[in-house]
Coordinates of C-alpha atoms in Angstrom, one line a residue:
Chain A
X1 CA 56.7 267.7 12.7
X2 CA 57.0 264.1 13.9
X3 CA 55.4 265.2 16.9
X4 CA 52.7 267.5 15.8
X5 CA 51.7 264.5 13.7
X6 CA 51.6 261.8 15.8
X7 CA 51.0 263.4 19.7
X8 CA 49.2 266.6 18.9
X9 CA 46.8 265.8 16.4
X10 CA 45.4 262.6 18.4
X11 CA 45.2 264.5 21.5
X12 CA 44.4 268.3 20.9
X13 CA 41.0 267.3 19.0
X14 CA 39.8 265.0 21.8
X15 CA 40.9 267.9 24.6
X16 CA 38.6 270.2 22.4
X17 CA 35.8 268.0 21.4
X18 CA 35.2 267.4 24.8
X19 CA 35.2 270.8 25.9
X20 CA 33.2 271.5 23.1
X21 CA 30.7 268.4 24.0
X22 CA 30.5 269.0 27.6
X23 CA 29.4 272.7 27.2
X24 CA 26.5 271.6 24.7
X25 CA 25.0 268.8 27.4
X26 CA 26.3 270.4 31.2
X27 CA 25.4 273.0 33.2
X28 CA 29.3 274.1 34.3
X29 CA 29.7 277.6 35.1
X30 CA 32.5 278.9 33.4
X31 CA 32.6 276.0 30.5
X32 CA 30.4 278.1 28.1
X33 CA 33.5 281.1 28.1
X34 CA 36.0 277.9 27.4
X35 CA 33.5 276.8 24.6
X36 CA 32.9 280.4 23.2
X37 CA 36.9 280.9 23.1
X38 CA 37.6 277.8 21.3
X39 CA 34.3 278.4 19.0
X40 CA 35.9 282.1 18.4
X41 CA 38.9 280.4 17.8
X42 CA 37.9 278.5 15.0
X43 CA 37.0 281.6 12.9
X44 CA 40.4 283.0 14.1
X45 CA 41.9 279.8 12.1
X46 CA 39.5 280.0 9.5
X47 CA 40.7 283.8 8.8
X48 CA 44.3 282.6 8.8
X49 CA 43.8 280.4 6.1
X50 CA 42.0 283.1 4.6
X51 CA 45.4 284.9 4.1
X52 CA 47.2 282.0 3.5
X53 CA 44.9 281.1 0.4
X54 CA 45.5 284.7 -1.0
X55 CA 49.1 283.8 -0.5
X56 CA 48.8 280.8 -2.5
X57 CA 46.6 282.6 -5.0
X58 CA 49.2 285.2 -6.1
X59 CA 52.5 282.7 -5.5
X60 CA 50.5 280.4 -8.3
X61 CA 49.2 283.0 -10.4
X62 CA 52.5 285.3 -9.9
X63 CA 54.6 281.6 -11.5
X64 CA 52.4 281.8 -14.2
X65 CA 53.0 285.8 -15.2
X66 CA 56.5 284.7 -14.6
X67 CA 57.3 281.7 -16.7
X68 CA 54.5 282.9 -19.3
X69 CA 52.6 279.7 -19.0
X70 CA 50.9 278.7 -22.2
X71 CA 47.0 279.4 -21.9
X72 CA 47.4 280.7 -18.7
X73 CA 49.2 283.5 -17.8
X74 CA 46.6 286.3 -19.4
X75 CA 44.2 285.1 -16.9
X76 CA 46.8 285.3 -14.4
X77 CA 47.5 288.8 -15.0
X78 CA 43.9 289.3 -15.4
X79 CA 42.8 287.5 -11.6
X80 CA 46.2 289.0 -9.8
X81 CA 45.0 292.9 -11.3
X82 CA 41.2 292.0 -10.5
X83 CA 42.5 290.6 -6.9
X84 CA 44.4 293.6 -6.2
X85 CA 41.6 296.5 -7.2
X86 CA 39.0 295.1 -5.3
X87 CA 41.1 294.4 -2.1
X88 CA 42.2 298.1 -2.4
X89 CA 39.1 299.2 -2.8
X90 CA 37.4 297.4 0.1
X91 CA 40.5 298.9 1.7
X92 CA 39.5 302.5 1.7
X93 CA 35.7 301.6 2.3
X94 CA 33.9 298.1 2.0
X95 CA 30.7 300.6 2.1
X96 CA 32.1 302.7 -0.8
X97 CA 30.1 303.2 -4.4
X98 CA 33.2 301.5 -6.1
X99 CA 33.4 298.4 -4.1
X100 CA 29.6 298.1 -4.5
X101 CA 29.6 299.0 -7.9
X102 CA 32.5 296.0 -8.6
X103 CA 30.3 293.6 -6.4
X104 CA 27.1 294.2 -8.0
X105 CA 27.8 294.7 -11.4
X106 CA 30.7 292.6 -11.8
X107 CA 31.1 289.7 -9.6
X108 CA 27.1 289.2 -8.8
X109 CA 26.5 289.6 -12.9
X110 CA 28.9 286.8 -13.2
X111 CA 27.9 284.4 -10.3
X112 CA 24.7 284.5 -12.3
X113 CA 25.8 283.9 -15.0
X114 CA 27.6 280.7 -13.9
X115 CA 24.3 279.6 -11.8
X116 CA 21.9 280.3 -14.7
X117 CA 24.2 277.6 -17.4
X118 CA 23.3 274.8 -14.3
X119 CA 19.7 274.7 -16.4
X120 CA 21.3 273.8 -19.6
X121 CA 23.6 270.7 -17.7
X122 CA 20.7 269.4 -16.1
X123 CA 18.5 269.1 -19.4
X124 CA 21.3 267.1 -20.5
X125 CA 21.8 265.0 -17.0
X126 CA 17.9 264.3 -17.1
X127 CA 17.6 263.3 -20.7
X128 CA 20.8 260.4 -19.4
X129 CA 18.5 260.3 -16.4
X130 CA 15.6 259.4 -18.0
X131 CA 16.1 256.9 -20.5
X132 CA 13.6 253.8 -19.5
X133 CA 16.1 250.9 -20.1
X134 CA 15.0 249.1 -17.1
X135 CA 11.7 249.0 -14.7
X136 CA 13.8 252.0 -11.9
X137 CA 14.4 253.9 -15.2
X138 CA 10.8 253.6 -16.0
X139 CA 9.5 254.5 -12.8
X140 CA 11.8 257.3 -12.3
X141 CA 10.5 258.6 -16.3
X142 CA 6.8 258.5 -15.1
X143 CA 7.5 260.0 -11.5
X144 CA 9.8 262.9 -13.3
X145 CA 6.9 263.5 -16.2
X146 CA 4.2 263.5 -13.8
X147 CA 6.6 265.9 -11.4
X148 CA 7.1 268.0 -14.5
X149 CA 3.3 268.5 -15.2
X150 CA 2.6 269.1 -11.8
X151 CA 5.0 272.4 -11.8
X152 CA 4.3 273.7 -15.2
X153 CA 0.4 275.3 -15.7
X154 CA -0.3 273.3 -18.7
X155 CA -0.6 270.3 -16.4
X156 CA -3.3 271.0 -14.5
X157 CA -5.2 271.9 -18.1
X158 CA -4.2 268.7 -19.4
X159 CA -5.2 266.4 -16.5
X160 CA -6.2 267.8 -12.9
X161 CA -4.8 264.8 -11.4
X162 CA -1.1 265.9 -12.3
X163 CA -1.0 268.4 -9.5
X164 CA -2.6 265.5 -6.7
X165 CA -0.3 262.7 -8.0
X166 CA 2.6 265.0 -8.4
X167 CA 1.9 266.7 -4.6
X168 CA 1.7 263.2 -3.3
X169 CA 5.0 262.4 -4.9
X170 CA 6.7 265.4 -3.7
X171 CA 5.5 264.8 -0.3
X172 CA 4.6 261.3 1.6
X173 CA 6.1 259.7 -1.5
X174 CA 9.6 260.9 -1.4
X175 CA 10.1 262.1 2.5
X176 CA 10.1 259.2 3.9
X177 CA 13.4 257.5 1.8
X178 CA 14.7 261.5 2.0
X179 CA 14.5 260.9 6.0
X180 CA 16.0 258.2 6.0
X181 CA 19.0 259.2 4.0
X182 CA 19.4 262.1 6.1
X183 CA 19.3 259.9 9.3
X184 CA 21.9 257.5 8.2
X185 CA 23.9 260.4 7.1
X186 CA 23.7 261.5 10.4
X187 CA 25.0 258.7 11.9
X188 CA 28.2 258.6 9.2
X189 CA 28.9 261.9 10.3
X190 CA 29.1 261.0 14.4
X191 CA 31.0 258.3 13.4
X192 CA 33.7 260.4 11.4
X193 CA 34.0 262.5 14.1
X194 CA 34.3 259.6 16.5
X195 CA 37.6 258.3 14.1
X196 CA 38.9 261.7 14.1
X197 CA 38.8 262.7 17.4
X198 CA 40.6 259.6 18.6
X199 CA 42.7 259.5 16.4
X200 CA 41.8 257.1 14.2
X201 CA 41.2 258.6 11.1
X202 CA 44.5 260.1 9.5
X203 CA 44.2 259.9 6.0
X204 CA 43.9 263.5 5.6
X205 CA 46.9 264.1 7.5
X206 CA 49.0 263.2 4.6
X207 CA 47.9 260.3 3.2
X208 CA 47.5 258.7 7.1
X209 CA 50.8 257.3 6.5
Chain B
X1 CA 20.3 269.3 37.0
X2 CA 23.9 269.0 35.6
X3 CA 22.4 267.9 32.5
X4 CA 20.6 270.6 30.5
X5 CA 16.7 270.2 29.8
X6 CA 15.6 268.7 26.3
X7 CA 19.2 267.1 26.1
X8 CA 19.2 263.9 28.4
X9 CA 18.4 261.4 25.7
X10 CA 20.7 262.5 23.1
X11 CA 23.6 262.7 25.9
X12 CA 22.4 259.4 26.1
X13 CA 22.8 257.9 22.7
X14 CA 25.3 259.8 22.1
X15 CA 27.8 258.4 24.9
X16 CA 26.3 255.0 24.0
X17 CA 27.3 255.1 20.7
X18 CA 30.9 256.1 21.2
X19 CA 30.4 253.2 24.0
X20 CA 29.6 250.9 21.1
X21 CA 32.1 252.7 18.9
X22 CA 34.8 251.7 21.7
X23 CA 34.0 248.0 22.1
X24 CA 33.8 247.2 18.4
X25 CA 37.2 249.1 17.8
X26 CA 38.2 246.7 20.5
X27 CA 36.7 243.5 19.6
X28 CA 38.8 244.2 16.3
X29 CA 41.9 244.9 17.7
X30 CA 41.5 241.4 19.8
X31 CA 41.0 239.0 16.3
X32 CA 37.6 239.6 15.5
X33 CA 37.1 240.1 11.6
X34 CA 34.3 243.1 10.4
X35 CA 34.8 244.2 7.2
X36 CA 33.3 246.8 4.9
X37 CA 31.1 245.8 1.9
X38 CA 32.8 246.2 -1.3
X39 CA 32.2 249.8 -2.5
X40 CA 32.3 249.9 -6.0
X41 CA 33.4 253.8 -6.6
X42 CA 36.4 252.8 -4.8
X43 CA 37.1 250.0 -6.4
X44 CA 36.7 252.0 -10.0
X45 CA 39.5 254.3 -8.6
X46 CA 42.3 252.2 -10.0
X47 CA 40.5 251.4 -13.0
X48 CA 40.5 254.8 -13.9
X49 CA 43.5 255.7 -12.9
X50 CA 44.4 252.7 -15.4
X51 CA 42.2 254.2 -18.1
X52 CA 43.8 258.1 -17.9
X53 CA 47.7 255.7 -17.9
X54 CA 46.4 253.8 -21.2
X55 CA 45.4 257.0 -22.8
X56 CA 47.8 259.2 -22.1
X57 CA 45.3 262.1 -20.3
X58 CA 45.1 263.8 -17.1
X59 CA 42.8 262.7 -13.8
X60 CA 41.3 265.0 -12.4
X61 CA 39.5 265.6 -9.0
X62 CA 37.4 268.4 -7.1
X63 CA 37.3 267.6 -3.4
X64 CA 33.8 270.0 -2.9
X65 CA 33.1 273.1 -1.5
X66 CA 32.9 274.9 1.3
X67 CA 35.9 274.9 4.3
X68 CA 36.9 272.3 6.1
X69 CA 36.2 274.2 9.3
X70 CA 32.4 274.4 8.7
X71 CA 29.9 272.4 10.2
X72 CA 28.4 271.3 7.2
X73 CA 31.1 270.4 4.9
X74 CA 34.0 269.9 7.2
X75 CA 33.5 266.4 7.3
X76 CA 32.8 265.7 3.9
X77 CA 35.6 267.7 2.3
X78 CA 37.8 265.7 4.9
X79 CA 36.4 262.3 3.8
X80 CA 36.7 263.2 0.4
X81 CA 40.7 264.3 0.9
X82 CA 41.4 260.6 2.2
X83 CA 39.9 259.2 -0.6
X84 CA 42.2 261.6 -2.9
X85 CA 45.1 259.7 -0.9
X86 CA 44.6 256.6 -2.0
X87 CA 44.1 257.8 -5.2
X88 CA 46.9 259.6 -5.4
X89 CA 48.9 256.9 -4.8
X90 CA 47.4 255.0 -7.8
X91 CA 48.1 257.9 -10.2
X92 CA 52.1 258.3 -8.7
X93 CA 52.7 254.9 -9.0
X94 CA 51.1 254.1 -12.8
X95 CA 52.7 257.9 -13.7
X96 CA 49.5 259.3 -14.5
X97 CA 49.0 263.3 -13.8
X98 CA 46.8 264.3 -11.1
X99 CA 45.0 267.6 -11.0
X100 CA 43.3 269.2 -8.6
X101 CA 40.9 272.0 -8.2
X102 CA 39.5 273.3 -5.0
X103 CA 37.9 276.3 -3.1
X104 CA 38.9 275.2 0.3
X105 CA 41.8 277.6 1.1
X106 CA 41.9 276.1 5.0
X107 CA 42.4 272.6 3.2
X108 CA 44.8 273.5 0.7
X109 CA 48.3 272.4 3.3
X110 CA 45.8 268.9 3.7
X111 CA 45.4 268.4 0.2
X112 CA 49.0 269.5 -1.1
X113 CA 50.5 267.4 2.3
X114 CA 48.2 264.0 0.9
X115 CA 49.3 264.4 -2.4
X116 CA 52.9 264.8 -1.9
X117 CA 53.2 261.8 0.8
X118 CA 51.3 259.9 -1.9
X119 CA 54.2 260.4 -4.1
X120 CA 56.7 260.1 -1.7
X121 CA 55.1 256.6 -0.5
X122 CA 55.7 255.1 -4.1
X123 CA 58.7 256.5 -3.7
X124 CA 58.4 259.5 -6.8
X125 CA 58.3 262.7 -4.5
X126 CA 60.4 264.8 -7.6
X127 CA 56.6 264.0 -10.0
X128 CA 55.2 265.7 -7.3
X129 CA 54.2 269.3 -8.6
X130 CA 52.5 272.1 -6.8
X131 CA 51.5 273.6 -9.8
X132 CA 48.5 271.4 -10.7
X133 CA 47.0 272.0 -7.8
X134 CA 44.4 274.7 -8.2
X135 CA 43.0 277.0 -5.6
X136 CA 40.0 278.9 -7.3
X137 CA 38.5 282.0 -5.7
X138 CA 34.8 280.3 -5.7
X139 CA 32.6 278.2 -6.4
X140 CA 31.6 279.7 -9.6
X141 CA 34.7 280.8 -10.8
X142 CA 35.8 276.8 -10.7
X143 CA 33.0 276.0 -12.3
X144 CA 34.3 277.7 -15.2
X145 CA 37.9 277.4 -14.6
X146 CA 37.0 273.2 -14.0
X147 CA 35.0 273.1 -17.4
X148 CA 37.8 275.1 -19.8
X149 CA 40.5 272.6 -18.0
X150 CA 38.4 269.8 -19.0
X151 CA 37.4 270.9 -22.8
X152 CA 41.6 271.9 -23.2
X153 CA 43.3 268.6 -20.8
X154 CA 40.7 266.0 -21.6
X155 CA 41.2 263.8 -18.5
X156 CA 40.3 260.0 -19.1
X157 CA 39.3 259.8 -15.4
X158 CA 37.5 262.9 -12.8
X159 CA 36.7 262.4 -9.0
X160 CA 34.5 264.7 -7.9
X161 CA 34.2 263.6 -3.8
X162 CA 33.6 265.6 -0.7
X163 CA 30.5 268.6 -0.4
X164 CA 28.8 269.2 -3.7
X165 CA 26.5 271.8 -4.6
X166 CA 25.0 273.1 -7.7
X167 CA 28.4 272.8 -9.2
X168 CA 27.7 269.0 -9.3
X169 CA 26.0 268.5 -12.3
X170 CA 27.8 270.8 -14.3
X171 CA 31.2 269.6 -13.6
X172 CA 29.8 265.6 -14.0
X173 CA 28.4 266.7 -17.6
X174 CA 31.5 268.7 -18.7
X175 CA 33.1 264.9 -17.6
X176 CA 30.9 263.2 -19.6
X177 CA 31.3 265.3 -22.5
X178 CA 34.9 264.5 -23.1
X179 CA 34.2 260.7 -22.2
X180 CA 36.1 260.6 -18.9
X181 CA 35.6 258.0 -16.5
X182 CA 33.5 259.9 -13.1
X183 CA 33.4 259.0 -9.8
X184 CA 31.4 260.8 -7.3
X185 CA 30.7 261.0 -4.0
X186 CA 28.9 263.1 -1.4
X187 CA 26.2 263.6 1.3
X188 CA 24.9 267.0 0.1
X189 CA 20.8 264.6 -0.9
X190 CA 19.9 266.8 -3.2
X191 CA 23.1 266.6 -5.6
X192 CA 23.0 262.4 -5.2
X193 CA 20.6 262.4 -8.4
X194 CA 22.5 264.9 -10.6
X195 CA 25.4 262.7 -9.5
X196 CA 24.2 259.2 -10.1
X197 CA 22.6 260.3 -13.4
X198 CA 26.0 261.7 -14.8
X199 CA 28.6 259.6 -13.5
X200 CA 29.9 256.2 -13.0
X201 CA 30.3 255.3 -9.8
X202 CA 28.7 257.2 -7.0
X203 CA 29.5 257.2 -3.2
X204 CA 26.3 257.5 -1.8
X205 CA 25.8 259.8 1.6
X206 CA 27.5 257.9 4.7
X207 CA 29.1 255.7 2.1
X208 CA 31.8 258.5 1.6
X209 CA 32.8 257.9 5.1
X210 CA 32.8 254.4 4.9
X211 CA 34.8 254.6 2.2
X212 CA 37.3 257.1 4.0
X213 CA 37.6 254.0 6.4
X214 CA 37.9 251.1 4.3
X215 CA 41.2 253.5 2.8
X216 CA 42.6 252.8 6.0
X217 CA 41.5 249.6 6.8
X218 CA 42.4 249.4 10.2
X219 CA 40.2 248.6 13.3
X220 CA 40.0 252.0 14.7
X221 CA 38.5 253.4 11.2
X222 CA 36.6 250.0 10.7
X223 CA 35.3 248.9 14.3
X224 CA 33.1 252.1 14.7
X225 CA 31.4 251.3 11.0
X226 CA 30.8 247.9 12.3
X227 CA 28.9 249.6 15.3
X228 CA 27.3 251.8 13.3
X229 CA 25.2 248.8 12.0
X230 CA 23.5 248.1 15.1
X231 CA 22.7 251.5 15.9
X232 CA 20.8 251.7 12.8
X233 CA 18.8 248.2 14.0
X234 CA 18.5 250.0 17.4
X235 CA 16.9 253.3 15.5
X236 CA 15.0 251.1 13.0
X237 CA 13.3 249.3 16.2
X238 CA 12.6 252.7 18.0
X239 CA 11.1 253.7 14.9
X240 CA 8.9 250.9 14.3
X241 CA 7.7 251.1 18.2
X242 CA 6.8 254.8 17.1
X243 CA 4.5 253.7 14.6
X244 CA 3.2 251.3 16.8
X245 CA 2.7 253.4 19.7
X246 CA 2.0 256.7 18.7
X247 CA -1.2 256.0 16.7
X248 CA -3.2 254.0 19.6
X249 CA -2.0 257.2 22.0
X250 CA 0.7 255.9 23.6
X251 CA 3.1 258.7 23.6
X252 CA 5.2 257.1 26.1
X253 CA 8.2 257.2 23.3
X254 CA 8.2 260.4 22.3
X255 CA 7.8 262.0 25.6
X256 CA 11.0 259.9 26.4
X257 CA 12.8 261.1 23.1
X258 CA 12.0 264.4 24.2
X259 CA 13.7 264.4 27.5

């Protein structure tokens, strides 16, 4: 393990990265099947932990059936018996009227579900949001109001300006800050990949220690 | 031409910055002192972790969405799960319970490996427990399982640092319900409001991975942050030149970029 940690890992992402980086700026017959592999690779991992994470999913919800964990272990039962239907299921036919009867009417009805309580949470994070204690606060009230009557039709009744300022707002006044965020962003992210690719940034290898 | 068309410039500034990247790493390694700014979301880890100790409650933290193999949040979930380190190591050492809840199957081994060397450095590896460690099918499915933890556990402290989505500010408000202390962190833009509005302490797009390198400390983590600084005047100048240019029909510049 000693090894994997402190050999492999510095040197196997650098060997790929520039494999990876070389196909993406040069013109070298026979790279792009090197890249593709490696690139096919990566959803080969990815699938792996796919397993593994429905390992981990039954070993933690199976302990919990099993030591009758206060609070928990109904659900258990309830997410191990879910897990195993629809897996069987997609089994026989992923294309079936039962699998696609459990995906529309169960899991999509509940995804929705979760999604359409995000309106509730941010009433409540605008209402923190939007409290003028301070001239940003203030200016961030007006530009959200004005933003507000710009979307909803009783704007333009009350003032026809709401839709201009609030277009403005949404455009030339926010895209330029917007770019630049994204830019910088940009910039952290080569640089992350820099550390990790030599090496130099461990701390998700167990603590980097 | 070895190089393909369109991508001369970027091979460019790309090589140049890891060029840059290299020689600040190096100038650190030889005496010379950068150092990160003081990032307050970091420094509030402690202080939380302090809080959950004085109160007797749980911390808890969500290290995003996504997989740590994609493109888009790779690096952010990873950033985040360095961060987690360091906290973990404050919650081991003041005895306080850490739980986590995650998505990410690929970065569950990461996340489980951080946590328990955490322990093990403060030398508690038996506290160590699998068990409150999470993995939730998706992302909706923790947004309710992370909100009925929070209303039964009522953590004093909550980190919610690597890829955000819409999950954001519903997990920040179920925080702020209960009166825990939040720190966030990502570089998903569009969740940074929802974030800044309903926490504490917010790590702010590249400051996540600045933070990630100020846990380390070290010049191969710091050097490259310092660099980072003058490409951003070098891209600030190239910008302004733009503006200069472009409107009196010069398009020297962007013909250039464009190679």
């Amino acid at each position: 393990m000693s090894f994997i940690k402190s050999t492999a890992f510095k040197y196997i992402p650098i060997l790929v990265f520039a494999i990876i980086i070389a196909d993406y700026f040069f013109a070298i017959s026979g790279l792009g099947s090197i890249a593709e592999a490696l690139r096919q690779f990566a959803v080969v991992i990815s699938n792996i932990a796919l397993g593994l994470g429905v390992i981990s999913l039954l070993k933690i919800h199976g302990k919990n059936v099993q030591r009758r964990v206060e609070g928990r272990w109904l659900y258990s039962i309830v997410t191990i018996v879910t897990f195993l239907t629809v897996f069987i299921l997609g089994l026989i036919n992923t294309n079936g009227e039962q699998y696609q009867w459990a995906f529309r009417n169960v899991y999509t009805t509940l995804e929705q579900t979760m999604y359409a309580s995000t309106g509730f949470f941010i009433v409540s994070s605008a209402y923190r949001a939007f409290r003028a204690r301070n001239i940003d606060a203030a200016l961030l009230l007006i530009s959200g109001c004005i933003v507000v009557f710009t979307n909803a039709p009783i704007g333009e009744v009350i003032w026809s300006g709401f839709p201009v300022i609030g277009d403005w707002l949404l455009g030339p006044g926010q895209l330029p800050g917007y770019r630049v965020l994204m830019l910088i962003a940009g910039f952290g992210t080569i640089v992350y990949a820099y550390r990790v690719i030599t090496g130099n940034e461990r701390g998700f290898f167990g603590g980097g220690e | 031409m070895l190089i393909k068309d369109g991508r001369i410039i970027a091979f460019v500034l790309l090589f140049g910055s890891f060029v840059l990247y290299y020689l600040f790493t190096r100038m650190m390694e030889q005496g010379k002192n950068f150092k990160i700014r003081t990032l307050a979301p970091l420094e509030a880890l402690p202080e939380a972790v302090g809080r959950c100790a004085e109160m007797g409650r749980p911390i808890f933290y969500m290290p995003g969405i996504g997989t740590s193999l994609s493109l888009s949040s790779g690096a952010y979930i990873l950033a985040g799960i360095t961060v987690l380190g360091r906290l973990a190591r404050f919650a081991a050492k003041a005895g306080v319970k850490l739980r986590l809840f995650t998505v990410t199957i690929d970065a569950m081994p990461l996340i489980q490996e951080t946590i328990r060397n955490a322990y093990a450095l403060e030398g508690k590896v038996e506290e160590y427990n699998d068990d409150d460690i999470e993995l939730i099918a998706n992302q909706s499915s923790l947004v309710s399982r992370y909100i009925g933890a929070v209303q039964r556990e009522n953590p004093a402290g909550a980190c919610l640092i690597g890829y955000l989505a819409y999950e954001s500010v519903v997990l920040a408000e179920a925080g702020n319900l209960v009166g825990a202390l939040q720190i966030s962190g990502t570089v998903n833009l569009y969740q940074i409001p929802f974030l800044v509005a309903s926490t504490d302490y917010t790590l702010i797009m590249e400051e996540l991975f600045a933070a990630a390198a100020a846990v380390s400390g070290d010049a191969g983590a710091v050097g490259p942050i310092a660099a980072e600084d003058v490409i951003k005047l070098v891209s600030l100048g190239i910008m302004i030149l733009g503006m200069i240019l472009a409107p009196i029909g010069i398009k020297f510049l962007v013909n250039l970029l464009r190679l």
